[in-house]
Short mmCIF file of C-alpha atoms in Angstrom, two decimals:
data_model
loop_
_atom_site.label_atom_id
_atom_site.label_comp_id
_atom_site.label_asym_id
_atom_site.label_seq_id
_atom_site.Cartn_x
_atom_site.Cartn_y
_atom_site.Cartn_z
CA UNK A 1 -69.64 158.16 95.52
CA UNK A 2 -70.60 155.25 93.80
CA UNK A 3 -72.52 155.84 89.92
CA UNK A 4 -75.82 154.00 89.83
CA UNK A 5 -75.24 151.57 86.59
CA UNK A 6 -77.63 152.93 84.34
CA UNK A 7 -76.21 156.43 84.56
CA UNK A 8 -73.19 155.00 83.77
CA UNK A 9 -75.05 152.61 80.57
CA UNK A 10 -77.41 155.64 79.93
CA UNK A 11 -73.71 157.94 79.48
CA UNK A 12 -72.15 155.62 77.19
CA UNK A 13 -75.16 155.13 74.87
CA UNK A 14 -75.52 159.11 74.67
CA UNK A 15 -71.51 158.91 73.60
CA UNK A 16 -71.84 156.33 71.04
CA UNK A 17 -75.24 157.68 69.67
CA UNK A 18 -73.37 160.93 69.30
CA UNK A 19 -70.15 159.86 67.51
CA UNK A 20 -72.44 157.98 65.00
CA UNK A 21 -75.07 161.27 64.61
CA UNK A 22 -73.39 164.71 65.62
CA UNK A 23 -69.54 164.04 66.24
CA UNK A 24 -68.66 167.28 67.62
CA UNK A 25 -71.00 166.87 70.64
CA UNK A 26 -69.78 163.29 71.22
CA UNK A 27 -67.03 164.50 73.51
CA UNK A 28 -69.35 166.32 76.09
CA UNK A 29 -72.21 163.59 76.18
CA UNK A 30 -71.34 161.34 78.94
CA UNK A 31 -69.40 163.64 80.99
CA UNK A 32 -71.90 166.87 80.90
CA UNK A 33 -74.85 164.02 81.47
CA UNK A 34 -72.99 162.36 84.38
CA UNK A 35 -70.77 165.74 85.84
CA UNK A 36 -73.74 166.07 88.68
CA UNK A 37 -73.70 162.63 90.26
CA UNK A 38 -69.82 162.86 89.74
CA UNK A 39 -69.12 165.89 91.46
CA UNK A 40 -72.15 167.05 93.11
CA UNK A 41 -73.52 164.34 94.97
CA UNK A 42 -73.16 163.37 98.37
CA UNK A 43 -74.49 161.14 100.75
CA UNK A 44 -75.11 162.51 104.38
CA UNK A 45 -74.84 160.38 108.14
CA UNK A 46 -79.04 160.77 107.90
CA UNK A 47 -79.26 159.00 105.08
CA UNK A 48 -80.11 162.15 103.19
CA UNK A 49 -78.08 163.55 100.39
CA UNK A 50 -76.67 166.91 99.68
CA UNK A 51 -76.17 168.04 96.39
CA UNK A 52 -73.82 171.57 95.74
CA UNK A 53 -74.05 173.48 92.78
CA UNK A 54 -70.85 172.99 91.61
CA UNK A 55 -68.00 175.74 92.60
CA UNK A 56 -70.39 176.93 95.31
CA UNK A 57 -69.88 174.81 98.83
CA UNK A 58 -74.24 175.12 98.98
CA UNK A 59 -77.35 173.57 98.05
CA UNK A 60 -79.87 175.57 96.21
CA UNK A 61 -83.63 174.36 96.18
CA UNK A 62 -83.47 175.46 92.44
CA UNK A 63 -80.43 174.45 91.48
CA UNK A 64 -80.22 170.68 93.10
CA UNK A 65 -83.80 169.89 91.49
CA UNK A 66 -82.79 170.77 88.19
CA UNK A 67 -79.45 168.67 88.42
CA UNK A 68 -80.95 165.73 89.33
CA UNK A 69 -84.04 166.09 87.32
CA UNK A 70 -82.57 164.49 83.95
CA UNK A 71 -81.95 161.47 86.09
CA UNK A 72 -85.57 160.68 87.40
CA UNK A 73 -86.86 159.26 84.39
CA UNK A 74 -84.27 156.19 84.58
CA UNK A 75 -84.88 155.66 88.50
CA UNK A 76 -87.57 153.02 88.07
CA UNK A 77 -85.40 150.47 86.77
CA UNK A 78 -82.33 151.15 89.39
CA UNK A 79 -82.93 150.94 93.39
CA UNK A 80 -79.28 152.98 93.48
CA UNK A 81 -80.51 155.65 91.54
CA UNK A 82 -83.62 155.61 93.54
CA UNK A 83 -81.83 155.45 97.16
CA UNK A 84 -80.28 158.87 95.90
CA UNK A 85 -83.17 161.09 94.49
CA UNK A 86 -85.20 159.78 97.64
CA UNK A 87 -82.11 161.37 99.78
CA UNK A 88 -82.56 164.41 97.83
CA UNK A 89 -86.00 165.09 98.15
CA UNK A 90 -86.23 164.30 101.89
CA UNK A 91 -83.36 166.94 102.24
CA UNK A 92 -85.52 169.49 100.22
CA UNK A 93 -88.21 168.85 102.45
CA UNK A 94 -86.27 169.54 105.65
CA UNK A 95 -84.60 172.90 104.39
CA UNK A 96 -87.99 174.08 102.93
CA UNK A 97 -89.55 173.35 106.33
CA UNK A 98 -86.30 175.09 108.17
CA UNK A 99 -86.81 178.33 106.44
CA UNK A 100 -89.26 179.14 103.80
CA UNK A 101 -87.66 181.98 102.54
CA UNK A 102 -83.81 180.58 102.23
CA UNK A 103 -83.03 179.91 98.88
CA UNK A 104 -79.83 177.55 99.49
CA UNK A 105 -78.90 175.30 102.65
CA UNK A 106 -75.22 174.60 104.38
CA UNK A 107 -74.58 170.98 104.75
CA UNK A 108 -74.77 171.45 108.86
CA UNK A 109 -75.61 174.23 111.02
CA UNK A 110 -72.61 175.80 110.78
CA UNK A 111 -73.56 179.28 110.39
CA UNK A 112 -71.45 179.38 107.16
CA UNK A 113 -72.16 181.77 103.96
CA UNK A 114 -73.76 184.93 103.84
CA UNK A 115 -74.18 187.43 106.78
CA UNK A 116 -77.06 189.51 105.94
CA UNK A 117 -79.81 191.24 107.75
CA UNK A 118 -82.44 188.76 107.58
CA UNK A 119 -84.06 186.31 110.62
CA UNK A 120 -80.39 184.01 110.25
CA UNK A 121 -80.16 180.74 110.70
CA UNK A 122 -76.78 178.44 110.91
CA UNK A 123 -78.72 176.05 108.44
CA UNK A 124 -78.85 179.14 105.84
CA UNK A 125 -76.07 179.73 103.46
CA UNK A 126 -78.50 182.50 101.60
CA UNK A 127 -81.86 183.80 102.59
CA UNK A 128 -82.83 185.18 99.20
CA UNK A 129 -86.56 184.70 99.10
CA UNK A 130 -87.44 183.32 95.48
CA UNK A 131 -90.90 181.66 94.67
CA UNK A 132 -89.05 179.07 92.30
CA UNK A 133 -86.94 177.83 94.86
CA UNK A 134 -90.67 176.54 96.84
CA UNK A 135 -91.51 174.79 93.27
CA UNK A 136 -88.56 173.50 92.35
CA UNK A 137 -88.85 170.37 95.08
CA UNK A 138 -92.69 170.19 94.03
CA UNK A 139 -91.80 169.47 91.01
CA UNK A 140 -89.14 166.87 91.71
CA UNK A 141 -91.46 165.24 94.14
CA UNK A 142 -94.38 164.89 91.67
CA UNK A 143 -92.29 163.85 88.67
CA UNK A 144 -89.91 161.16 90.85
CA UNK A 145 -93.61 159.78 91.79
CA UNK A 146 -95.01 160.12 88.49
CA UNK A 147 -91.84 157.95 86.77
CA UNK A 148 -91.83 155.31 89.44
CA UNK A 149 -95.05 154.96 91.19
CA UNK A 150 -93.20 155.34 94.68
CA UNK A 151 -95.04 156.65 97.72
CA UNK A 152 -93.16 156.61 100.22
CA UNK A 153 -91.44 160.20 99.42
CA UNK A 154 -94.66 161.71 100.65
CA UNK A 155 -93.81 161.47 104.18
CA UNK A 156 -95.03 163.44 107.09
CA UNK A 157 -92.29 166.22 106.55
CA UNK A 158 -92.86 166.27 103.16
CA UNK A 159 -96.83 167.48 103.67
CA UNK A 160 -95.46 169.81 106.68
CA UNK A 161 -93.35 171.02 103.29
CA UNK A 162 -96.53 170.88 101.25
CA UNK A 163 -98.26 173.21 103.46
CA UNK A 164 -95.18 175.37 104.77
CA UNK A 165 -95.10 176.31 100.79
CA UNK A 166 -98.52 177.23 100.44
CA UNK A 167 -98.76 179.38 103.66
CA UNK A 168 -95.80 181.18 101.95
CA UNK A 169 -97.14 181.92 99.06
CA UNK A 170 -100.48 182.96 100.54
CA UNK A 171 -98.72 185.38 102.83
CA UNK A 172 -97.02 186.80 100.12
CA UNK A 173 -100.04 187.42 97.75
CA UNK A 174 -100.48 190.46 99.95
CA UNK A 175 -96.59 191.57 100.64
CA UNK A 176 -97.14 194.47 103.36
CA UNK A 177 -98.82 191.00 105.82
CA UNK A 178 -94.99 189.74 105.34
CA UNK A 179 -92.55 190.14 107.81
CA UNK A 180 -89.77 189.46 105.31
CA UNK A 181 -86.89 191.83 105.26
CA UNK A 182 -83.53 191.00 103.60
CA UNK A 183 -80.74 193.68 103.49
CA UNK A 184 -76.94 193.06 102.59
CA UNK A 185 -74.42 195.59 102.87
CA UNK A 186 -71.51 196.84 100.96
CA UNK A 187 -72.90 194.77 97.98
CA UNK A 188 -73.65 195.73 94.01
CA UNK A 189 -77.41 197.02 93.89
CA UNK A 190 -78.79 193.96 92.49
CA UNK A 191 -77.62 191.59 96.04
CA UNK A 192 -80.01 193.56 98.01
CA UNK A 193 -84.16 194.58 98.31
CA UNK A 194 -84.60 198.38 98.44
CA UNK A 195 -86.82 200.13 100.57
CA UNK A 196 -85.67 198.94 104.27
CA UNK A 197 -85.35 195.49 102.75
CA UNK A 198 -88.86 194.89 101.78
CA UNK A 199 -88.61 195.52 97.89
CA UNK A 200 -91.04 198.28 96.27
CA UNK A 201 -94.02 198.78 97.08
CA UNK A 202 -96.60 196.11 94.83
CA UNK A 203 -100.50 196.14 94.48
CA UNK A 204 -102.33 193.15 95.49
CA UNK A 205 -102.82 191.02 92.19
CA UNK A 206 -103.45 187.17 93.38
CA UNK A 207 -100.25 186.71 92.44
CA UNK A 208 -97.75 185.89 94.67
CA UNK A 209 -94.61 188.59 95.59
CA UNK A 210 -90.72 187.33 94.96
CA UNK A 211 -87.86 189.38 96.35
CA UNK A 212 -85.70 187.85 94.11
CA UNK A 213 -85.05 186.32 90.34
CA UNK A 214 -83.95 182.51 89.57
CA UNK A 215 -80.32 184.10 88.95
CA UNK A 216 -80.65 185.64 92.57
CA UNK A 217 -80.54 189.04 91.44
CA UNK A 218 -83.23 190.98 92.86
CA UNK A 219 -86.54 191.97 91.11
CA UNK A 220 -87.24 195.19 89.77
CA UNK A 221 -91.06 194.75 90.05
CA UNK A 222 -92.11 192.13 92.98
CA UNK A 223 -94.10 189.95 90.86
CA UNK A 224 -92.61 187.63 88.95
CA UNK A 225 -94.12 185.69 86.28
CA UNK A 226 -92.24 182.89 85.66
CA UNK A 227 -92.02 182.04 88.78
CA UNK A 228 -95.86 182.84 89.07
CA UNK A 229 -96.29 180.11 85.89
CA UNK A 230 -93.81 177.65 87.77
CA UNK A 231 -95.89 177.94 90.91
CA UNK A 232 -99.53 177.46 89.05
CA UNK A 233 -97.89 174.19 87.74
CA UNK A 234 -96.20 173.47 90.94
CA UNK A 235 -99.62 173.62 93.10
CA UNK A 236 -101.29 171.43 90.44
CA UNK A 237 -98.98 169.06 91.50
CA UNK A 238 -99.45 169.18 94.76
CA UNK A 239 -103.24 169.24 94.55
CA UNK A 240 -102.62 165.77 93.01
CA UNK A 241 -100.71 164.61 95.83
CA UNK A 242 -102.56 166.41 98.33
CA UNK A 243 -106.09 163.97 97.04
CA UNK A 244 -104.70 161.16 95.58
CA UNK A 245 -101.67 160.22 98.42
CA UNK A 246 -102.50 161.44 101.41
CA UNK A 247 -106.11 161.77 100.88
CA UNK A 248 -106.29 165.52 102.32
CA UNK A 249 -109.23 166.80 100.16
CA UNK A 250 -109.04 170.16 101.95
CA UNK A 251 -105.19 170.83 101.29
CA UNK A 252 -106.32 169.61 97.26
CA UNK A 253 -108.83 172.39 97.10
CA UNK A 254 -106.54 175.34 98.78
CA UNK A 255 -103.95 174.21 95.98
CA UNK A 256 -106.44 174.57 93.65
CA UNK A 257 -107.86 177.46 94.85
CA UNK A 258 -104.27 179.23 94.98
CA UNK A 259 -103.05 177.88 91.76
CA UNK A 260 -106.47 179.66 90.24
CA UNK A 261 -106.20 183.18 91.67
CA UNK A 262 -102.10 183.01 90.86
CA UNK A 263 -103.07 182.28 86.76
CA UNK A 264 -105.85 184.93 86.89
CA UNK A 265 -103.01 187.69 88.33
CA UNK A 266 -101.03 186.61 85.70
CA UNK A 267 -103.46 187.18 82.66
CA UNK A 268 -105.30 189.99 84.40
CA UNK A 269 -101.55 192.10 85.04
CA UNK A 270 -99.18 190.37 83.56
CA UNK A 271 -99.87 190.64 80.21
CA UNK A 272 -99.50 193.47 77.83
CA UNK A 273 -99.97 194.54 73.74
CA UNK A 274 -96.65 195.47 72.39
CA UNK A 275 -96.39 197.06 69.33
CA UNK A 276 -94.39 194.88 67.48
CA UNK A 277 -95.56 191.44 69.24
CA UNK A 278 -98.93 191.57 69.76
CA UNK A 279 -99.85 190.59 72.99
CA UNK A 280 -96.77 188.68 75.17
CA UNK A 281 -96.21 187.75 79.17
CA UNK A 282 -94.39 190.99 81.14
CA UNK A 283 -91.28 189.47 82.81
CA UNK A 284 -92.45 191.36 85.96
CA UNK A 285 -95.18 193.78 87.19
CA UNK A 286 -95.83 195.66 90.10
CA UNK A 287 -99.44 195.29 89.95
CA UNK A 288 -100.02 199.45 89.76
CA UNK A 289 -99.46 199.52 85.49
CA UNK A 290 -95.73 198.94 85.75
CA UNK A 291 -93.74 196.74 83.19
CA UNK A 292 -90.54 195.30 83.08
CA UNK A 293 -90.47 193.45 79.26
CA UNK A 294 -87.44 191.14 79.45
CA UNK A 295 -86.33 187.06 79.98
CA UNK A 296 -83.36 185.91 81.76
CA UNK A 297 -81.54 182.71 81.07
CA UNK A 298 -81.82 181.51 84.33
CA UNK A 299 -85.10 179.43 84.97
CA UNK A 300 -88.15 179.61 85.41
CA UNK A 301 -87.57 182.09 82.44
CA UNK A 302 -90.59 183.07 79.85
CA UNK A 303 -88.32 180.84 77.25
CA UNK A 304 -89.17 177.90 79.91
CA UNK A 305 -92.52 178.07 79.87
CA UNK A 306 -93.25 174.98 78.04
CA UNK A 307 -90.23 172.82 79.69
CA UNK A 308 -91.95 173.75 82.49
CA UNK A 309 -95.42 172.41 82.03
CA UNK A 310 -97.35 175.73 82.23
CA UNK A 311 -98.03 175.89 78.66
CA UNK A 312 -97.40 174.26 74.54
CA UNK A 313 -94.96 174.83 72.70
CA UNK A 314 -97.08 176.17 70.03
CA UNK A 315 -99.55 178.57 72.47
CA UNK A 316 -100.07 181.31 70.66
CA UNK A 317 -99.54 184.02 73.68
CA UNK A 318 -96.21 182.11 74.31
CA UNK A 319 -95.11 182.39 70.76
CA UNK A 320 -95.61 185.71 70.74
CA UNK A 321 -93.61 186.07 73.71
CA UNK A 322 -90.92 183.90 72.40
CA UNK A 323 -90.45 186.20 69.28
CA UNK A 324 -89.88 188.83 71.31
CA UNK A 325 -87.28 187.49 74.55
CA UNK A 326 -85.51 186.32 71.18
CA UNK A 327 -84.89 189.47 69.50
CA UNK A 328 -83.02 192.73 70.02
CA UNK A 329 -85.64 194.23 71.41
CA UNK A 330 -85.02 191.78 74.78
CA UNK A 331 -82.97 194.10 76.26
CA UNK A 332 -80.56 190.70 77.36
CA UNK A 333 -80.47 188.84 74.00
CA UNK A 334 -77.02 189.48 72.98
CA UNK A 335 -75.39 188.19 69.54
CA UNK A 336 -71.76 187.82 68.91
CA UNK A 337 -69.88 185.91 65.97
CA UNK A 338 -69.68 182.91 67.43
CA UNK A 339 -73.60 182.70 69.00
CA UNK A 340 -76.35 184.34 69.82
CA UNK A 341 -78.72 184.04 73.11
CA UNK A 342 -80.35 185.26 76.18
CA UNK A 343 -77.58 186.27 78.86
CA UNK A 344 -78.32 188.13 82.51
CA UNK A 345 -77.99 190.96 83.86
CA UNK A 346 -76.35 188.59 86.65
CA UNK A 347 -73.28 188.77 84.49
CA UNK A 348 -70.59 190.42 82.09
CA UNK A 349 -72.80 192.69 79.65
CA UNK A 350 -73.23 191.17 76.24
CA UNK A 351 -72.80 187.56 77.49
CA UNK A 352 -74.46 184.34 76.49
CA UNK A 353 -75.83 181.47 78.68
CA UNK A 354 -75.82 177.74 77.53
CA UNK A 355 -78.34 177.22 79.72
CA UNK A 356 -80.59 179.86 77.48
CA UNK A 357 -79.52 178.41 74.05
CA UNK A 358 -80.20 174.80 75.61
CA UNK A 359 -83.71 176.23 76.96
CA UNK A 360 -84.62 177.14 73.42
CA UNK A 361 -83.41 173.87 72.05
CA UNK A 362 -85.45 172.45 74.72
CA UNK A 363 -88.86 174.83 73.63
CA UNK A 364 -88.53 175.11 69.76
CA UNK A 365 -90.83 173.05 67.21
CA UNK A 366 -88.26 174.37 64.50
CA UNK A 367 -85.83 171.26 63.43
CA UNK A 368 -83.54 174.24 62.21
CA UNK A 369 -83.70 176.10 64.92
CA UNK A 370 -82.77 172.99 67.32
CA UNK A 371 -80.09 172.13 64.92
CA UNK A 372 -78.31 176.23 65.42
CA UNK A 373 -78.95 175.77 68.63
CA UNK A 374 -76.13 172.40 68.72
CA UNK A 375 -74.27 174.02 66.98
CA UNK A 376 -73.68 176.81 68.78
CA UNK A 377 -73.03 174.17 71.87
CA UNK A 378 -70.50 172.35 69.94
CA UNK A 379 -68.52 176.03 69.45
CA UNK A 380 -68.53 177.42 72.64
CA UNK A 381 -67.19 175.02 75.27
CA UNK A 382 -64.14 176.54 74.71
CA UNK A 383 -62.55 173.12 74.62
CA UNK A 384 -63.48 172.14 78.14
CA UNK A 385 -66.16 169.52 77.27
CA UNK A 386 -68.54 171.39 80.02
CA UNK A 387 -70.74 173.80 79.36
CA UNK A 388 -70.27 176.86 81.23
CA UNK A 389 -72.66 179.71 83.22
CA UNK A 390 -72.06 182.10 80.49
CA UNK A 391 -69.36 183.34 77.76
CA UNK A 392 -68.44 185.97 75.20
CA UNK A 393 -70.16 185.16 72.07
CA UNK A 394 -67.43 186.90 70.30
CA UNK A 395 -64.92 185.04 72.39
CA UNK A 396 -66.18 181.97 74.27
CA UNK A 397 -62.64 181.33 75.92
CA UNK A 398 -64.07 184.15 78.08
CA UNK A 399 -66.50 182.47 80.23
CA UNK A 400 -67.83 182.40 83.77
CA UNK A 401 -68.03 179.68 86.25
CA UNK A 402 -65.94 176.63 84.80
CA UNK A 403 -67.67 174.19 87.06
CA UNK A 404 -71.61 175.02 86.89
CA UNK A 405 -73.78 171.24 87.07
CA UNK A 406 -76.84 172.47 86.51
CA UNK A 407 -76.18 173.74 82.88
CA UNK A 408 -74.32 170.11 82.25
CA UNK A 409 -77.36 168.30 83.58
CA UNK A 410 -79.63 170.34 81.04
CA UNK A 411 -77.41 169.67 78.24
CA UNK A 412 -77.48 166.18 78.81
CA UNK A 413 -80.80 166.10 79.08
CA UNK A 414 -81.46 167.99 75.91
CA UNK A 415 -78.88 165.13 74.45
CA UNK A 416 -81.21 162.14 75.83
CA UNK A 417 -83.98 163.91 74.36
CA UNK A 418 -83.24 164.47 70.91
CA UNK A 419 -81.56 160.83 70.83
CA UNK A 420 -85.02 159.07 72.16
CA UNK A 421 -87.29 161.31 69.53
CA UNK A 422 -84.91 160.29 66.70
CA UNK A 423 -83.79 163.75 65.74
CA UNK A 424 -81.74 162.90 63.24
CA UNK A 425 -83.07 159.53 61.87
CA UNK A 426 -83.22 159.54 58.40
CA UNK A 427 -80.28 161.83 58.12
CA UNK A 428 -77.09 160.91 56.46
CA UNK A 429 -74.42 160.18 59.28
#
């Protein structure tokens, strides 16, 4: 597929900033930035495009926003660029309003990937229901608008989408309404919801129930707070889009409405006092007094929150928070020789994600902090120039998933972003 122009300008000036200003990331600038339109991208009969994750045949709601999210901001001043994110977003739209509750999409009706006990259909490669995967293409919708002033994404689909999402999330505020099952056999423990299917049992909160995490590992406790913060933002942005585009003041106000009994839940159960921390954001809660105190790498993590728009870096409840998901006493911060970070209990104990270390690049007001965090980068691409799902942090030659776009498109973004607030001006190069 052809490279828009100024992806291909934008990767060359992040490789030349780089050799003048940090040498050792210089190597993995243009390729990480550009490794999603290179490899992930392509255009469909429709018109539409189809974006994989990378060694995975499948697009994920989650995953495809987030790899072509560092591109949006450019898309203004190239029609190719635009042509391509439009293609994505009308293809979110279609899969949302498919299935609801799939979490990632074969490129036809095939009937390929996962046989589970679910409702299937052949458009489903995975029917993993996770409230992030509804946000992620409100988010891309609302910031591809916001950087170029285009309309014409909103399209009748697109509020079928709009509305699909907030049915969803609705239903789900009350979990035993939901006829929602997912079971899959002969599988580790974490692949599949207990109880029939239906997850344990959760009180009613506001907030709204997810049978699975971001890293598609099933919750522990049904409400999820990240994904709770992603989807206050989320229906903020929709409320805007709902008043101001298609001039639905109804559809504004149940956005509104939803987004303000979600962000009650989550203050009202889904925060706690820890000893050591003062008071910090539960990773999940059951609604009945049950805690699990934790971040993933994956995102929407607690790390995230600010990247994600749901609150400042400097917040005091999310400091507090972010002192404890990086310490010890986060049960999946793991330190090793070579680096130290959040990992997942998606994979090898004791591992490290570059997507966490980038996240808290990404979230930290601490110049010395940011500057570990590239350094850490720079040691543990094991010579690949890619950035990987996770590694050893005693031996980062040991890594999973060679091929994984999403953490390369946050790396280059955190590149672009240092470069354009002049990290390191004034520094000797």
């Amino acid at each position: 597929m052809k490279i828009p122009s100024i992806l291909i300008n934008k990767a060359k000036e992040l490789e030349e900033y780089y050799k003048i200003h940090y040498k050792p990331l210089a190597p993995l600038a243009a390729r990480c930035f550009l490794n999603t339109m290179e490899t992930t991208v392509k255009q469909l009969e429709d018109g539409s495009y189809f974006v994989i994750t990378g060694d995975i045949p499948a697009m994920w709601l989650r995953d495809s926003a987030a790899q072509v999210r560092p591109y949006v901001k450019y898309a203004a001043q190239d029609r190719e660029l635009r042509v391509i994110i439009e293609g994505v977003i009308a293809k979110q739209a279609e899969f949302v309003c498919l299935d609801p509750y799939a979490n990632a999409f074969n490129e036809r009706a095939d009937g390929s990937g996962h046989k589970d006990e679910t409702e299937n259909n052949d458009h489903v490669w995975e029917r993993k229901y996770e409230v992030d995967s509804l946000c992620a293409p409100l988010y891309l919708g609302h910031a591809y608008w916001k950087a170029t002033g285009v309309t014409g994404i909103f399209t009748p689909v697109y509020k079928e989408m709009i509305v699909r999402i907030l049915e969803t999330f609705i239903t789900e505020q009350d979990h035993s309404r939901s006829k929602y099952f997912f079971t899959r056999h002969d599988c580790v423990k974490t692949d599949t919801l207990p109880a029939g299917g239906k997850g344990r049992p959760v009180n009613v909160t506001g907030m709204t129930w997810s049978g699975f995490r971001p890293s598609d590992d099933c919750c522990k406790f049904g409400y999820l707070i990240p994904a709770n913060m992603m989807a206050v933002t989320a229906l903020g942005y929709v409320e805007e889009i709902s008043r101001d585009v298609y001039g639905d003041v109804e559809l504004a106000g149940r956005c509104k409405a939803l987004a303000e009994e979600i962000r009650d839940g989550i203050m009202d159960y889904g925060v706690v006092n820890h000893h050591k921390y003062g008071r910090i954001y539960a990773y999940e809660t059951d609604g009945f007094g049950n805690y699990n105190l934790m971040d993933d790498a994956n995102s929407p993590s607690l790390l995230a929150m600010p990247y994600l728009g749901y609150c400042g870096r400097e917040d005091e409840l999310y400091q507090n928070t972010r002192r404890f998901i990086l310490s010890e006493d986060n049960p999946y911060y793991n330190a090793g020789s070579r680096a130290a970070g959040m990992g997942s209990p998606h994979t090898p104990e004791g591992y490290v994600w570059h997507i966490g270390i980038i996240m808290q690049a990404l979230t930290s007001t601490d110049k010395k902090e940011i500057r570990n965090c590239l350094e850490m980068l720079a040691d543990t691409h094991a010579g690949t120039n890619y950035m990987h799902e996770s590694f050893n942090p005693e031996e980062p030659e040991e890594f999973t998933r060679p091929w994984f776009a999403w953490a390369n498109s946050l790396f280059g973004e955190l590149l672009g972003t240092l470069m354009e607030q002049g990290f390191f001006d004034g520094e000797e190069k």
